[in-house]
Amino acid sequence: MLQYVFFETLDMVVDRVLQWMRLFNRIQCKSQSLSHCSLPSKCALFVYLQYLFSFFCSFLRTSQKFITPCFLLFLSFVASPMRFQLIAGLALILLLLVAVSDCDAVRLKPPARGKAASKPQTQTQTQTQTQTQTRAQDQPLEQPPQQRHALTECDRSPDESFSAAGARWYKAGNIDAAIQCYGDEAKENPTLGSMIQLGQALLVGQRLNDGEAILTQALDEARKAAESEPDALRPASAGGKLMATIHHSLGKVSYLKGQHQEALGHFRNATLLDPANAEHSLLLASIQASYGDKKSALEIYKRAILLNPKSVLALTNAAQLALELGDAKSAYDYALRSVKIDRTNTLGFINLGAALRRLQKHKASSEAFDKALLSNSTNVHAIGESIIAKMFLADHDAVEQRLPELRTLLLQQIRHTLDALENRAITGSDQTQKALQQLAVPPFNLMYFDIVPEILRDYSAAFAAIESRNTQAIRYKLAAARIDDLHSLSPSARSALSQQRIHVGIISADFYNHPTSHLLYFVLSQLNKDRFHVTGYSTSPYEDAWTEKMRSVLNGGVVSVHAMSPAEATARIVADKTDILLDMMGYSSGARPDIIACKPAPIVASYLTYCGTSGSTEVDYTLCDRTTCPSKLVPSFLIERVVTLPTGLYPPAWFRASEVYPPAPEDVVAKKTELGLPNDGAFTFCSLGPIFKANKSTVHSWIRILKQAPEARLWVIAHPNDAAANFRRLVAEAQVEAQVILTPRLEREDFLEYAPSMCDLFLDTLPYNAHTTASEMLTGGLPVLTQAGQTRCGRSAAGMLSSASLDQFIATSAGLYEAMAVEFATTDAGRAKVLAARRSLLAGRTALAQSLTRDADELSPDAFDDVPRFFNVPQHARGLEAAFETMQSRYLRGLKPIDFEVTESDLQDAEEKAHQAKHASTSDDRTATARSEL
């Protein structure tokens, strides 16, 4: 026992001393180059001592008990200087004490159980092995810190079995020694249990191929045994549980090797063979969720919760999936149960906060995120969500206080994530997956903050890289098929293909009564249906009358992919022969980046509603305009190739035929009275988006404007309600509360019809502009004042104003923004500019209404000549068609995506094709009518 005490103490001392030396070495050499750390510096001396200690430890463990004292005796006489003599002398004394004991060799403390006899297993032994393997399978596939030794045989005590020695070495972190012992056990006693132990140890040692071979052999042996005795491996039996353990381990191997379907098959088998083991269900659900089959994964988590109602992991993951599937109520229930069980469950509190936000309970949501921070103060996800929650409450001081920390952590997390992805590709480390979980704040949520564009761009790229890793098998298979198909085509075949109808897909969560559908409707109705076959792919569970309205203008209809996995959705999009897929969601609510990462179409482009970069190398283009995406700023916030549309990116919003002209003055007065707005003729500013979009800088600008224009009013929508209280406090502190009117949200119809007529100028926000709302206001005849920022989401309103020929309403700084607002409100010249802008917008609205209600042959060619280009919906459609033609042409010629601009000549060509298609369709209709009459 003295040897055991001595070497256990020596191990502990060596480990602690080496840790101290490494730390000291980093401190001493952190700011020095390697040339400054040469001998006899403290840095090099500590490195030298590190090797000396390691040598002593290894030498003493492998030498005989009398050779070592002789060596130390010799060293104590010849060593120099004195400190080495002292060390050698002390070591000699300790070793002499060890040598007088009765033990033969240096061993760790042996276990109490002796070596098991080599004989056939009884049912009891099988059950014991099954329990042992069930515990072993829970070991993460992450190699523990280990000391590698070149072993040729199992290092064990005489009364210790190979299996017990392997378990001891495994627990001590010496995986090589454990593998050697388990291997010897498998040779001496080749049972399923010994083979499983060896296979799992090989996996932990990251010898995947060797481990897979052993486990596959074990699986074959189990199947052979089942042929002679079928009941031995029935579900829930001891043999069935053992078989489940094999499938469980093989599933991990397949997952780490990127063999997705094989992994799912193994985990399904493990679940069927051992249904009472929740761990099998948890891993199966996790794998299915990572592959995008979230609906099935949630059902599996529900079964796991029934098996173990207190499983924090199952409850937490179920809450997360329920959120992703749009079921906020269920997500709230699961998350609340998980944090009641474990008050330190950071992700549980994050899920709880997210569910409460979806349920419009923003104050409670903020409190949940704060509790997440209490459990883990450095979690990037928790910090980001906490700041967002404060933003929803308009708690500007709290936002500004934590924003610098968020910027710093984002930079760190970007580097950490990219390193983790690289590490996972090489080693298959499960620890990497834990690192990736921190990268969970959608890039869309960060756009509301004043963050450097390059950080948002790189964060989006890291975010996209995770989805790319999960779907690489699907993507590579499709890419290979497309390359083969393309290379097999002759030039004449490619030319013929270029003349065929182009299939365009649009993936969106907003194919229902949503502002985005209102933007799309007019443009889609004007597309050349003979040349373009357009299909909508809905990622939302919602459908209503507007869904049918959208189907009427999409000749491919609207297909729901909400409940489809990435593989299923990709298969559907491929089956539809989609040439170009437009992604409208990016990373916003309802987005499916997992589908986009599969590259379901040869060409993928982002369009319209998502105003940031996808960060994905699978997205080829983004459609934009000169003002929103100027060439000098594009590299800082986009990685896609930019297609510049001459008519601007945003089209006018849909309006009813009855709303072509503004409502009658008496109706406007009645509506203003109903809402509590003044009817005294005072100049009225408005900002009718969510109040949280106005950050502290924007709110202070509004306060300064009101102070310089004391007769003016500011109309703001009190949404969310929790934020309105903080906004009221700010304006009260500034003593301008008498000039501010907060009203509840308007019904959609009232908003579109009356809002533009009840105020004089719309004040935009920064860093996140009004997008759909700005288009609706301009369509309704209300000018918008904006400050152009440095990001795409901060320049969208400027793009619309430029398209509407209202560049005089674009400010380039906060000071100019305030000065222009004051001028428009207080001077005759300013009010004249606003009035002229309103007339121009209303003329454009009238021209648009006429173009949509008359036949193309009856419409005057110069119908849009005297109105802003923003309203020329047919030309918006021609611009998209020209962009599609160029994208498709380059792809068929085997050319890479590039930045390009749709020219006026391109518009004319598209217009000519649309005109020819219109006349051909009319001629066919007349022929069909004549035939029916005959």
Coordinates of N, CA and C in Angstrom, one line a residue, residues 297-298 301-302 305 312-324 327 330-331 334-335 351:
A297 N -39.2 15.0 -34.1 CA -38.4 15.1 -32.9 C -39.2 15.5 -31.7
L298 N -40.1 16.4 -31.9 CA -40.9 16.9 -30.8 C -41.8 15.7 -30.2
Y301 N -39.6 13.6 -28.1 CA -39.3 14.2 -26.8 C -40.5 14.1 -25.9
K302 N -41.7 14.2 -26.4 CA -42.9 14.0 -25.6 C -43.0 12.6 -25.0
I305 N -40.5 12.4 -22.2 CA -41.0 13.1 -21.0 C -42.0 12.2 -20.3
V312 N -34.8 17.1 -17.4 CA -34.6 18.5 -17.8 C -34.2 18.7 -19.3
L313 N -33.4 17.7 -19.7 CA -33.0 17.8 -21.1 C -34.1 17.6 -22.1
A314 N -35.0 16.7 -21.8 CA -36.2 16.5 -22.7 C -37.1 17.7 -22.7
L315 N -37.4 18.2 -21.5 CA -38.3 19.4 -21.4 C -37.7 20.6 -22.1
T316 N -36.4 20.8 -21.9 CA -35.7 22.0 -22.5 C -35.8 21.9 -24.0
N317 N -35.4 20.7 -24.5 CA -35.4 20.6 -26.0 C -36.8 20.6 -26.6
A318 N -37.8 20.0 -25.9 CA -39.1 20.1 -26.3 C -39.6 21.5 -26.4
A319 N -39.2 22.3 -25.4 CA -39.6 23.8 -25.5 C -39.0 24.5 -26.7
Q320 N -37.8 24.2 -26.9 CA -37.1 24.8 -28.0 C -37.7 24.4 -29.4
L321 N -38.0 23.2 -29.5 CA -38.7 22.7 -30.8 C -40.1 23.3 -30.9
A322 N -40.8 23.4 -29.8 CA -42.2 24.0 -29.9 C -42.1 25.4 -30.3
L323 N -41.1 26.1 -29.9 CA -40.9 27.5 -30.3 C -40.6 27.6 -31.8
E324 N -39.8 26.7 -32.3 CA -39.4 26.7 -33.7 C -40.6 26.3 -34.6
D327 N -45.4 27.0 -31.7 CA -46.4 26.7 -30.6 C -45.8 27.3 -29.3
S330 N -47.2 25.8 -25.8 CA -46.6 24.5 -25.4 C -45.2 24.8 -24.9
A331 N -44.5 25.6 -25.7 CA -43.1 26.0 -25.3 C -43.0 26.6 -23.9
Y334 N -43.5 23.6 -21.3 CA -42.3 22.8 -21.2 C -41.1 23.6 -20.5
A335 N -40.9 24.8 -20.9 CA -39.8 25.6 -20.3 C -40.0 25.9 -18.8
N351 N -35.6 29.7 -23.2 CA -36.8 29.3 -23.9 C -38.0 29.9 -23.2

